[in-house]
Coordinates of C-alpha atoms in Angstrom, one line a residue:
Chain A
M1 CA 0.4 -0.1 0.1
K2 CA 1.6 3.4 -1.0
L3 CA 1.4 6.2 1.6
Y4 CA 1.6 10.0 1.4
G5 CA 1.6 12.9 3.6
A6 CA -1.1 15.8 3.2
L7 CA 0.3 18.8 5.5
E8 CA -2.2 21.2 5.9
A9 CA 0.4 24.2 7.2
G10 CA -2.1 26.9 9.1
G11 CA -0.7 30.8 10.8
T12 CA -2.5 28.6 14.0
K13 CA -2.3 24.8 14.1
M14 CA -0.6 22.6 11.6
V15 CA -2.7 19.4 10.2
L16 CA -0.6 16.5 9.3
A17 CA -2.2 12.9 8.2
V18 CA -1.3 10.2 5.8
L19 CA -3.6 9.3 3.8
D20 CA -3.4 6.1 1.1
S21 CA -3.4 5.9 -2.5
C22 CA -7.3 6.4 -2.3
G23 CA -7.6 9.5 0.2
N24 CA -8.2 6.7 2.7
E25 CA -6.3 8.4 6.2
I26 CA -4.3 6.4 7.9
S27 CA -3.4 8.6 10.7
R28 CA -3.4 12.5 11.5
T29 CA -1.4 14.8 13.8
I30 CA -1.9 18.5 14.9
L31 CA 0.4 20.5 16.8
P32 CA 0.3 23.9 17.2
T33 CA 2.4 27.1 15.3
L34 CA 4.4 27.6 17.2
T35 CA 8.5 28.5 15.3
P36 CA 10.0 26.8 12.6
Q37 CA 12.3 25.9 14.9
E38 CA 9.8 24.2 17.3
T39 CA 7.5 23.0 14.9
L40 CA 9.2 21.6 11.7
P41 CA 11.4 19.0 13.1
A42 CA 7.7 17.6 14.8
M43 CA 6.5 18.2 12.0
I44 CA 9.4 16.3 10.5
A45 CA 9.1 13.1 12.9
F46 CA 5.6 12.5 12.7
F47 CA 5.7 12.0 8.4
R48 CA 8.9 9.6 8.7
E49 CA 7.0 6.8 11.2
H50 CA 5.3 6.1 8.4
P51 CA 7.3 4.9 4.4
L52 CA 6.3 7.7 1.8
C53 CA 6.0 8.3 -0.9
G54 CA 5.1 12.1 -1.4
L55 CA 4.9 15.1 0.2
G56 CA 1.8 18.0 -0.2
I57 CA 1.7 21.1 2.1
G58 CA -1.3 23.9 1.6
C59 CA 0.5 26.3 3.3
F60 CA -0.8 30.0 4.3
G61 CA 1.3 32.6 2.2
P62 CA 2.2 34.7 0.3
L63 CA 4.8 31.7 -0.4
D64 CA 7.1 31.8 -3.6
L65 CA 6.2 29.2 -6.2
N66 CA 8.2 30.3 -9.6
P67 CA 9.8 27.3 -10.0
A68 CA 12.5 29.5 -11.9
S69 CA 12.8 32.2 -8.7
P70 CA 15.9 30.7 -5.8
A71 CA 13.4 31.4 -3.3
F72 CA 10.9 28.8 -4.6
G73 CA 9.1 27.1 -1.9
T74 CA 9.8 29.8 0.7
I75 CA 7.2 31.7 2.9
L76 CA 7.3 35.4 1.7
Q77 CA 6.3 38.5 3.6
T78 CA 3.6 36.7 5.7
P79 CA 2.9 38.7 9.3
K80 CA 3.2 35.2 10.9
L81 CA 7.2 36.5 11.5
A82 CA 9.2 33.2 12.8
W83 CA 7.6 32.2 9.7
R84 CA 9.0 34.5 7.4
G85 CA 11.2 33.1 4.6
V86 CA 11.5 29.8 5.5
P87 CA 12.3 27.4 2.6
I88 CA 9.4 24.7 4.0
L89 CA 9.8 22.8 0.7
K90 CA 13.3 23.0 0.9
A91 CA 13.3 21.6 4.4
F92 CA 10.4 18.8 4.0
R93 CA 12.6 16.9 0.6
E94 CA 15.3 17.1 2.3
A95 CA 14.0 16.2 6.2
L96 CA 11.7 13.4 4.5
D97 CA 14.1 12.9 1.0
I98 CA 11.4 12.5 -1.4
P99 CA 9.0 13.9 -4.0
A100 CA 6.8 16.8 -2.0
A101 CA 4.9 19.8 -3.5
L102 CA 3.8 23.3 -2.1
D103 CA 1.0 25.8 -3.0
T104 CA -1.6 28.0 -0.6
D105 CA -4.0 26.0 1.5
V106 CA -6.3 27.9 -0.7
N107 CA -5.1 26.3 -3.6
A108 CA -5.1 23.3 -2.4
A109 CA -8.4 23.6 -0.9
A110 CA -9.8 23.8 -4.6
L111 CA -8.0 21.7 -6.2
A112 CA -9.8 19.1 -3.8
E113 CA -13.2 21.1 -4.4
A114 CA -12.8 20.4 -7.9
K115 CA -11.0 17.1 -8.5
L116 CA -13.4 15.6 -5.3
G117 CA -15.5 17.9 -4.4
A118 CA -18.4 21.3 -5.0
A119 CA -17.0 21.2 -8.6
K120 CA -15.9 17.6 -9.2
G121 CA -16.1 17.4 -13.2
L122 CA -15.7 20.5 -14.0
S123 CA -12.9 22.2 -14.9
G124 CA -11.8 24.7 -12.8
C125 CA -13.7 26.4 -8.9
L126 CA -12.8 29.2 -7.1
Y127 CA -12.8 28.0 -3.2
L128 CA -13.0 31.3 -1.4
T129 CA -12.0 31.1 2.6
V130 CA -14.5 33.2 5.0
G131 CA -12.7 33.5 8.4
T132 CA -9.4 34.7 10.5
G133 CA -8.6 36.0 7.1
I134 CA -10.1 36.2 3.7
G135 CA -8.3 33.4 1.4
G136 CA -9.3 32.1 -1.7
G137 CA -7.7 29.5 -4.1
L138 CA -8.2 29.4 -8.0
I139 CA -8.2 26.4 -10.1
V140 CA -8.7 26.8 -14.7
N141 CA -8.7 25.0 -17.2
G142 CA -7.6 22.0 -14.6
G143 CA -4.3 23.4 -12.7
P144 CA -4.1 25.6 -9.5
V145 CA -3.1 29.4 -10.4
H146 CA -0.1 30.6 -10.6
G147 CA 1.1 32.9 -11.9
L148 CA 2.6 36.6 -11.3
T149 CA 2.6 35.0 -8.0
H150 CA -0.5 33.6 -6.8
P151 CA -4.4 35.1 -6.2
E152 CA -4.5 37.3 -3.2
F153 CA -7.7 37.9 -3.4
G154 CA -8.6 38.3 0.2
H155 CA -6.7 42.1 -0.8
L156 CA -9.7 42.7 -4.0
L157 CA -10.8 46.4 -3.8
L158 CA -14.1 46.5 -3.1
A159 CA -16.5 50.2 -3.2
P160 CA -17.7 50.9 0.1
E161 CA -21.3 51.4 0.6
A162 CA -23.1 54.1 1.6
D163 CA -24.7 52.8 5.6
D164 CA -20.9 51.1 6.6
P165 CA -20.0 53.2 9.6
A166 CA -16.4 52.1 9.1
P167 CA -16.2 52.6 4.7
E168 CA -12.3 51.9 5.0
G169 CA -11.6 48.9 6.9
F170 CA -9.4 47.0 8.7
C171 CA -6.2 45.9 6.6
P172 CA -3.1 48.2 7.0
S173 CA -2.2 47.7 3.7
H174 CA -5.0 48.4 1.7
A175 CA -8.2 51.0 1.8
H176 CA -11.4 49.4 1.9
C177 CA -9.8 46.0 0.8
A178 CA -12.8 42.0 1.3
E179 CA -10.8 41.4 3.8
G180 CA -9.8 44.5 5.8
L181 CA -13.6 45.2 4.9
A182 CA -15.1 41.1 5.6
S183 CA -12.9 38.9 7.2
G184 CA -14.0 38.0 10.7
P185 CA -11.7 40.4 12.7
A186 CA -13.4 42.9 10.7
I187 CA -16.7 43.0 11.3
E188 CA -15.5 42.2 15.6
K189 CA -14.1 45.5 15.2
R190 CA -16.3 47.9 12.6
W191 CA -19.0 46.1 15.3
G192 CA -17.5 45.8 18.4
I193 CA -19.0 42.5 19.1
S194 CA -17.4 39.3 17.2
A195 CA -18.9 37.3 14.5
R196 CA -20.1 35.1 16.1
E197 CA -21.9 36.6 18.8
L198 CA -23.6 39.2 16.5
P199 CA -28.0 37.9 16.4
P200 CA -29.2 37.3 13.1
G201 CA -31.1 40.3 12.4
H202 CA -28.2 42.9 13.0
P203 CA -27.9 45.0 9.9
A204 CA -23.8 43.9 10.0
W205 CA -25.0 40.2 8.7
D206 CA -26.5 42.7 5.4
L207 CA -23.0 44.5 5.0
E208 CA -21.1 41.1 5.0
A209 CA -23.7 39.6 2.3
R210 CA -22.9 42.8 0.6
Y211 CA -19.6 42.9 0.1
L212 CA -18.8 39.1 0.4
A213 CA -21.5 39.9 -3.3
Q214 CA -19.1 42.1 -4.6
V215 CA -16.0 39.3 -4.6
C216 CA -18.5 37.0 -5.9
A217 CA -19.3 39.1 -8.5
D218 CA -15.9 40.6 -9.5
A219 CA -15.1 37.5 -9.7
M220 CA -17.5 36.5 -12.3
L221 CA -17.4 38.9 -14.5
A222 CA -12.9 38.8 -14.6
L223 CA -12.5 34.7 -14.8
S224 CA -16.3 33.7 -14.5
P225 CA -15.2 30.8 -12.3
E226 CA -17.3 26.9 -13.6
K227 CA -18.5 27.1 -9.1
I228 CA -17.3 29.4 -6.1
I229 CA -17.7 27.6 -3.3
L230 CA -17.6 29.7 -0.2
G231 CA -15.7 28.1 3.4
G232 CA -14.5 29.7 6.5
G233 CA -15.7 29.8 9.9
V234 CA -17.9 33.6 9.1
M235 CA -19.6 31.7 6.3
H236 CA -21.2 28.9 8.6
R237 CA -23.9 31.9 9.2
E238 CA -27.3 30.4 8.9
G239 CA -28.7 32.1 6.0
L240 CA -25.7 33.9 5.1
L241 CA -24.6 31.9 2.0
P242 CA -28.4 33.1 0.7
L243 CA -28.4 36.3 1.0
I244 CA -25.4 36.3 -1.2
R245 CA -26.7 35.3 -3.9
K246 CA -29.5 37.7 -3.2
H247 CA -26.9 40.9 -3.5
T248 CA -24.3 38.8 -5.9
L249 CA -27.4 38.8 -8.5
R250 CA -28.9 42.2 -7.4
L251 CA -25.0 43.7 -8.8
L252 CA -24.6 41.9 -11.7
N253 CA -27.9 43.2 -12.8
G254 CA -29.1 40.1 -15.3
Y255 CA -25.3 41.3 -17.8
I256 CA -24.2 37.4 -17.1
S257 CA -26.7 34.8 -18.7
A258 CA -26.1 32.0 -18.1
P259 CA -28.6 28.2 -17.0
A260 CA -27.1 29.1 -13.2
V261 CA -27.6 32.2 -13.1
E262 CA -31.2 31.8 -13.4
N263 CA -31.6 29.2 -11.7
G264 CA -30.4 32.2 -8.7
L265 CA -26.9 30.7 -7.9
A266 CA -28.6 27.5 -5.5
D267 CA -26.1 25.3 -7.3
Y268 CA -23.3 28.2 -8.5
I269 CA -22.2 29.9 -5.1
V270 CA -22.0 27.1 -2.6
S271 CA -20.5 25.6 0.3
P272 CA -17.4 23.0 0.3
G273 CA -19.0 19.1 -0.9
L274 CA -16.0 17.7 1.5
G275 CA -16.6 20.1 4.7
D276 CA -13.7 21.4 5.9
R277 CA -11.8 18.5 4.7
S278 CA -11.1 20.2 0.9
G279 CA -6.9 21.8 2.6
I280 CA -5.8 18.3 3.7
L281 CA -7.3 16.6 0.7
G282 CA -6.1 18.7 -1.0
A283 CA -2.1 18.8 0.3
W284 CA -2.8 14.6 -0.4
L285 CA -3.4 15.9 -3.8
L286 CA -0.8 17.8 -4.0
G287 CA 1.8 14.7 -3.2
L288 CA 0.2 11.9 -5.6
S289 CA 1.1 14.7 -8.4
A290 CA 4.5 14.5 -6.5
A291 CA 5.5 11.2 -6.2
G292 CA 4.1 10.9 -10.1
Chain B
M1 CA 0.3 25.8 -48.8
K2 CA -2.3 25.8 -45.8
L3 CA -4.1 28.6 -45.3
Y4 CA -6.5 29.1 -43.0
G5 CA -9.1 32.0 -42.2
A6 CA -9.1 34.5 -39.7
L7 CA -12.0 36.8 -38.4
E8 CA -12.0 40.0 -36.2
A9 CA -15.6 40.7 -36.0
G10 CA -16.5 44.0 -34.2
G11 CA -19.4 46.3 -34.2
T12 CA -19.1 48.4 -37.0
K13 CA -16.0 46.9 -39.0
M14 CA -15.0 43.1 -39.8
V15 CA -12.1 42.1 -40.8
L16 CA -11.0 38.9 -42.2
A17 CA -7.9 37.7 -43.5
V18 CA -6.1 34.7 -45.2
L19 CA -3.1 33.4 -43.4
D20 CA 0.1 30.4 -44.1
S21 CA 0.3 28.1 -41.6
C22 CA 3.3 31.0 -41.0
G23 CA 1.3 33.4 -39.7
N24 CA 2.1 35.8 -43.3
E25 CA -0.8 37.8 -45.0
I26 CA -2.1 36.4 -48.7
S27 CA -5.2 38.1 -48.1
R28 CA -7.2 40.1 -46.5
T29 CA -10.6 43.2 -46.7
I30 CA -13.4 44.8 -44.2
L31 CA -16.2 44.4 -44.1
P32 CA -18.6 46.8 -42.1
T33 CA -21.4 45.6 -40.3
L34 CA -24.2 45.9 -41.2
T35 CA -26.7 43.4 -40.8
P36 CA -26.3 38.9 -40.3
Q37 CA -28.5 39.5 -43.3
E38 CA -25.5 41.4 -45.3
T39 CA -22.5 40.9 -44.1
L40 CA -22.5 37.1 -43.7
P41 CA -23.1 36.4 -47.1
A42 CA -20.2 38.9 -48.0
M43 CA -17.6 37.1 -45.6
I44 CA -18.8 34.1 -46.4
A45 CA -18.1 34.4 -50.6
F46 CA -14.5 36.0 -48.9
F47 CA -13.6 32.9 -47.2
R48 CA -15.0 30.5 -49.9
E49 CA -12.3 31.9 -52.8
H50 CA -9.7 30.4 -50.7
P51 CA -9.3 26.9 -49.9
L52 CA -9.4 27.0 -46.5
C53 CA -7.8 24.1 -43.5
G54 CA -9.8 26.1 -41.2
L55 CA -11.5 29.2 -40.1
G56 CA -10.7 31.3 -36.6
I57 CA -13.1 33.5 -35.4
G58 CA -12.9 36.4 -33.0
C59 CA -16.1 37.8 -32.0
F60 CA -17.9 40.6 -30.4
G61 CA -19.5 38.6 -27.0
P62 CA -21.5 38.0 -25.6
L63 CA -20.9 34.5 -27.1
D64 CA -22.2 31.4 -26.2
L65 CA -18.8 29.4 -25.6
N66 CA -20.1 26.3 -23.8
P67 CA -19.8 23.3 -26.0
A68 CA -22.3 21.4 -24.3
S69 CA -25.0 24.4 -25.0
P70 CA -27.2 24.0 -27.4
A71 CA -27.1 27.6 -28.0
F72 CA -23.1 26.3 -28.3
G73 CA -21.7 29.4 -31.0
T74 CA -24.1 31.8 -30.4
I75 CA -23.9 36.0 -30.2
L76 CA -25.9 36.4 -27.0
Q77 CA -27.2 39.5 -24.9
T78 CA -25.1 42.1 -27.2
P79 CA -26.6 45.2 -27.5
K80 CA -26.4 44.9 -31.3
L81 CA -29.6 43.7 -32.2
A82 CA -30.0 42.5 -35.4
W83 CA -26.0 40.1 -33.8
R84 CA -28.4 38.6 -31.5
G85 CA -28.7 35.0 -31.5
V86 CA -26.6 34.4 -34.4
P87 CA -25.3 31.7 -35.0
I88 CA -22.2 32.9 -36.0
L89 CA -20.0 29.6 -35.3
K90 CA -22.6 27.3 -37.3
A91 CA -23.4 29.7 -40.0
F92 CA -19.2 29.5 -41.2
R93 CA -18.9 26.2 -40.9
E94 CA -21.9 25.2 -42.8
A95 CA -21.6 27.1 -45.0
L96 CA -17.1 26.5 -46.0
D97 CA -17.4 22.9 -44.6
I98 CA -14.3 23.6 -42.3
P99 CA -13.6 23.4 -39.1
A100 CA -13.5 26.2 -37.1
A101 CA -13.3 27.2 -34.1
L102 CA -15.1 31.0 -32.5
D103 CA -13.6 33.0 -28.5
T104 CA -14.3 36.2 -27.7
D105 CA -12.2 38.8 -29.9
V106 CA -9.7 39.2 -26.8
N107 CA -9.8 36.1 -25.8
A108 CA -8.0 36.0 -29.2
A109 CA -6.1 38.9 -28.7
A110 CA -4.6 37.7 -25.7
L111 CA -4.5 34.2 -27.1
A112 CA -2.0 36.2 -29.5
E113 CA -0.4 37.8 -27.4
A114 CA 0.8 34.6 -25.1
K115 CA 2.1 32.6 -28.0
L116 CA 3.3 35.7 -30.6
G117 CA 3.6 39.0 -28.6
A118 CA 4.0 40.5 -25.0
A119 CA 3.2 37.8 -23.4
K120 CA 5.8 35.0 -25.6
G121 CA 7.4 31.7 -23.7
L122 CA 4.4 32.8 -20.4
S123 CA 2.3 30.5 -19.6
G124 CA -0.5 33.8 -19.6
C125 CA -1.9 37.2 -19.7
L126 CA -4.0 39.8 -19.9
Y127 CA -5.6 41.2 -22.6
L128 CA -7.7 44.7 -21.6
T129 CA -8.3 46.8 -24.5
V130 CA -9.3 50.4 -23.8
G131 CA -11.8 52.2 -26.6
T132 CA -15.1 52.4 -27.3
G133 CA -15.9 49.9 -24.2
I134 CA -13.6 47.9 -22.0
G135 CA -12.7 43.9 -22.8
G136 CA -10.5 41.9 -21.0
G137 CA -9.1 38.2 -22.4
L138 CA -7.8 35.8 -20.6
I139 CA -5.1 33.0 -20.4
V140 CA -4.2 30.6 -18.2
N141 CA -2.1 27.8 -17.6
G142 CA -2.3 28.2 -21.4
G143 CA -5.4 28.3 -23.3
P144 CA -8.7 30.6 -23.2
V145 CA -10.8 31.3 -19.7
H146 CA -14.5 29.8 -20.5
G147 CA -15.7 29.4 -17.1
L148 CA -19.5 29.6 -16.1
T149 CA -19.3 31.5 -19.6
H150 CA -16.4 33.9 -20.4
P151 CA -14.4 37.0 -18.8
E152 CA -16.2 40.1 -19.3
F153 CA -13.8 42.2 -17.2
G154 CA -15.4 46.0 -18.3
H155 CA -17.5 45.0 -15.8
L156 CA -15.3 45.4 -13.1
L157 CA -16.7 47.1 -9.4
L158 CA -14.9 49.6 -9.4
A159 CA -14.7 52.1 -6.1
P160 CA -15.2 55.3 -7.0
E161 CA -12.6 58.1 -6.6
A162 CA -13.8 60.8 -4.3
D163 CA -13.5 63.5 -6.6
D164 CA -14.8 61.8 -9.7
P165 CA -17.7 64.6 -10.9
A166 CA -19.6 60.9 -12.5
P167 CA -19.1 58.5 -10.2
E168 CA -21.4 56.3 -10.6
G169 CA -20.7 55.8 -13.9
F170 CA -22.0 55.3 -17.4
C171 CA -23.6 51.7 -17.8
P172 CA -26.8 50.4 -17.8
S173 CA -26.0 47.6 -16.2
H174 CA -23.5 48.3 -14.0
A175 CA -23.0 51.4 -11.3
H176 CA -20.0 52.4 -11.2
C177 CA -18.6 49.9 -12.9
A178 CA -14.6 49.9 -15.5
E179 CA -16.3 50.2 -19.1
G180 CA -19.2 52.7 -17.4
L181 CA -16.0 55.1 -15.8
A182 CA -13.3 54.6 -18.0
S183 CA -14.0 53.5 -21.3
G184 CA -14.2 56.3 -24.6
P185 CA -17.0 57.4 -24.0
A186 CA -17.9 57.4 -20.4
I187 CA -14.9 59.9 -20.5
E188 CA -16.4 61.7 -22.9
K189 CA -20.4 62.2 -21.2
R190 CA -18.3 62.7 -17.8
W191 CA -16.5 65.9 -19.7
G192 CA -18.3 67.0 -22.5
I193 CA -16.0 66.6 -25.1
S194 CA -14.1 63.8 -26.7
A195 CA -10.7 61.5 -24.9
R196 CA -9.1 62.5 -28.2
E197 CA -9.5 66.4 -27.5
L198 CA -9.0 65.7 -24.3
P199 CA -5.5 68.4 -23.4
P200 CA -2.4 66.7 -21.4
G201 CA -2.9 68.7 -18.6
H202 CA -6.8 67.4 -18.4
P203 CA -7.5 65.8 -14.1
A204 CA -10.1 63.3 -16.9
W205 CA -6.1 61.2 -17.1
D206 CA -5.3 61.2 -13.8
L207 CA -8.5 59.7 -13.0
E208 CA -8.6 58.0 -16.3
A209 CA -5.4 55.9 -15.3
R210 CA -6.9 55.8 -11.2
Y211 CA -9.7 53.4 -12.9
L212 CA -7.1 51.3 -15.4
A213 CA -5.1 51.4 -12.2
Q214 CA -8.2 49.4 -9.5
V215 CA -8.3 47.1 -12.9
C216 CA -4.6 46.0 -13.1
A217 CA -4.3 46.3 -9.4
D218 CA -8.0 43.8 -8.8
A219 CA -7.0 42.0 -11.6
M220 CA -3.1 41.1 -9.8
L221 CA -4.5 40.5 -6.4
A222 CA -7.1 37.7 -8.4
L223 CA -5.8 36.1 -10.2
S224 CA -1.9 37.2 -11.2
P225 CA -1.2 37.0 -15.0
E226 CA 1.6 36.5 -15.5
K227 CA 1.2 40.2 -17.6
I228 CA -0.9 42.8 -18.1
I229 CA -1.4 43.8 -22.1
L230 CA -3.0 47.3 -22.6
G231 CA -4.8 48.4 -25.9
G232 CA -7.2 49.8 -27.4
G233 CA -8.2 53.5 -28.3
V234 CA -8.1 55.3 -25.4
M235 CA -4.3 54.1 -24.3
H236 CA -2.6 55.7 -27.8
R237 CA -2.6 58.5 -25.4
E238 CA 0.7 59.5 -24.3
G239 CA 1.9 59.0 -20.8
L240 CA -0.7 56.8 -19.6
L241 CA 0.2 53.8 -19.4
P242 CA 3.2 54.7 -16.8
L243 CA -0.1 56.6 -14.5
I244 CA -1.1 53.0 -14.9
R245 CA 1.9 52.2 -13.3
K246 CA 1.8 54.6 -10.6
H247 CA -1.0 54.5 -10.0
T248 CA -1.6 50.3 -9.7
L249 CA 1.4 49.7 -7.4
R250 CA 0.3 52.1 -4.7
L251 CA -3.2 50.4 -4.1
L252 CA -0.8 47.5 -3.6
N253 CA 1.0 49.0 -1.7
G254 CA 3.9 46.4 -1.1
Y255 CA 1.3 43.5 -0.5
I256 CA 2.6 41.6 -3.6
S257 CA 6.2 40.3 -3.7
A258 CA 7.5 40.2 -7.1
P259 CA 10.5 41.5 -8.7
A260 CA 8.0 42.7 -11.7
V261 CA 5.8 44.8 -9.2
E262 CA 9.4 45.9 -7.5
N263 CA 11.2 47.0 -11.0
G264 CA 8.1 49.6 -11.1
L265 CA 5.9 47.0 -13.6
A266 CA 7.6 48.5 -16.6
D267 CA 7.9 44.8 -17.7
Y268 CA 4.9 43.6 -16.6
I269 CA 1.7 46.1 -17.3
V270 CA 2.5 46.7 -21.3
S271 CA 1.2 47.7 -24.8
P272 CA 0.5 44.9 -27.0
G273 CA 3.4 43.8 -28.8
L274 CA 1.6 42.7 -32.2
G275 CA -0.1 46.6 -32.3
D276 CA -3.1 46.1 -33.5
R277 CA -2.4 43.0 -35.1
S278 CA -3.2 40.5 -32.0
G279 CA -6.8 40.5 -33.0
I280 CA -6.6 39.2 -36.9
L281 CA -3.2 37.3 -35.3
G282 CA -5.6 35.4 -32.6
A283 CA -7.9 34.4 -34.5
W284 CA -5.6 32.6 -37.4
L285 CA -3.7 30.9 -33.7
L286 CA -8.1 29.7 -33.2
G287 CA -8.1 28.5 -36.9
L288 CA -4.3 26.7 -36.9
S289 CA -6.0 25.0 -33.2
A290 CA -9.3 23.6 -34.7
A291 CA -7.8 22.9 -38.4
G292 CA -6.0 20.6 -35.7

C-alpha cells in the first residue's frame, strides 16, 4: 500500500495526515504553530514514522511558487514573523528525501473541491474562505493558478457601501479591500462584538453579504469560474449564503446569461462539498502528483 | 501551402484575412458590420475564394462558448440587436464545410499576445482593451479562460474616486463598473469633450489612470496574470500607461512581492507586442488549432 503525507499548514495549527492512494486517512495529528525551530522538527518526526511516496503541503501565504526563483518554496512576507523566509518545501524534501509539492492552503482546498468536492467534474473553481482572513484559491483549465505570484483574493478592492460605519475597513495595507471589510476580525472591529455573538437580525449580516457579493460578482466578471465555493468560519452563519446569492444577482443585474444565474445561483455559489476536509485532501492531491 | 481564415468580428467592422501556416497574410479585406443578412454572405464569399484548412473567429460578445450548450457558438445579449442569437460559428462551419473555432475578440487577442506577442514564452496573460468599451481576454495555464461563461472584465465593479464628478459612471447595467467609468464614451460623457480632444494636463487623465489602475490591481490580486497588456484607442494617449503603473503600485502598497513589482511594473503592464494585429493573429491561431 502506497502512502502519502499531507500537511495543512496554518497560522495557529498544523494539520498533518497520512493517506493511502485512495485518500483513506491512516493517521492524523494536529500540532500548534509555534516557531519553525520547534514545529518543523515535530512535523518531520511525525511524517518519518511512515514510509511515504510523496508529500503535499498547503500552506498559508504569501509563498514563492515560481520554480525559476531562487526563493522557490519559501514563505514570503507573512505577518507571522518567525515564519518569514522559511524554505518550507526544501526543509521537508531534504529531511524526508521524498518528492514534495507546495501550494497555498486555498489553492490546495480549491484543487480538492475541483477534483473531489463541490466542483467535481468541472475544469475549475474558485474556493474562498472567509474567517480570520479572506483567501481565495483558483483552479482554471484543470490546474491551480500561479501567474506572477498566486491569487490574493482577500485583498481585492471593493466599493465601500454607503451605510458602512467603517467604510475604509481594517486592512493595514489597503483601503476598502475585501479582507479589511469582511473578514471575521473586521466584523468584530466594526461592530464591537464578535461575529459569533452578533444576533441574526443585526445589520452586520446584510452588509457582510453585500461585500462578499461584490467579491463573487467581481470574480464572475473577471474570470468566470465554473463554481464559487465559500468556506471558512464566518460562512457557518445560517442564512448568509442565500443573502450573498441575492446580492450577487442584484449586482450582476442580468448581465451574465447562463442557466446557473437564471437558477438564482443556488448550485453555483455553494458550500464546500468536502466540509472541513478540503485543505487536507488538497494537500494529499499535491502529494500524489509530486510522487508522479 | 496550407491556408487558414481569420475573422476579427467587431461591432463596426469585420476584418477578414487569409494567412499561411506561418502567419503570413495572403489576403485581407474589411467589411462594415451591417445586418447578419447582408454581412454574413459577404464574409462567406470572401473566404470561399481560398481553399482553407480551418477558420478562427474572434467575435464581440457575449458569446455562448459552452460546447455542451444547445446555443454553442451563438452571439448572446449584445446591444447590436440584429446580431443577437446569430449562430455565427455554425453559419461558417456549414457554409465553408471546414473546421472552425470561436472565441471572444479579447480572448483571441490575449491568445496571440501570449503565443507571439508581449507575453510570449509565458503560460498566460490578461489582455485589456480600453476604447468604445472595455474588454478583457484571459489566458491561464496555456489556454483561454471559459468558465461559467467567459470573462467580462469591462464590468468589474470599481470603487468610485472621491473627486469624480460622475462617480456612478454610465453603464446602463451596473453602477460604477470599469466600462461605465473609464471607457472612451464614459470619458466623453463625464467631461463633455471627446477623449481624443482632452488636453494632456486635464484632470480626466489622472482619474482615468486611477480607474484603470484599480482594474490592474484587482486583476493582480484575483488572478495574478503573468503580464497585463493594455490596448485599445484610449491607451494611445501618451503618458497614460506610466500613470496607470504608478497608481497600481500605490494601490498594491507593497503587498505583492515579485521582481516585476519592484521594477515599477515597467515590464509587467505593457502595450500590445503585436500592435493592432493581436486580434487577427489570435483568430488565425484559433483557426490553426481548429484544423488540428
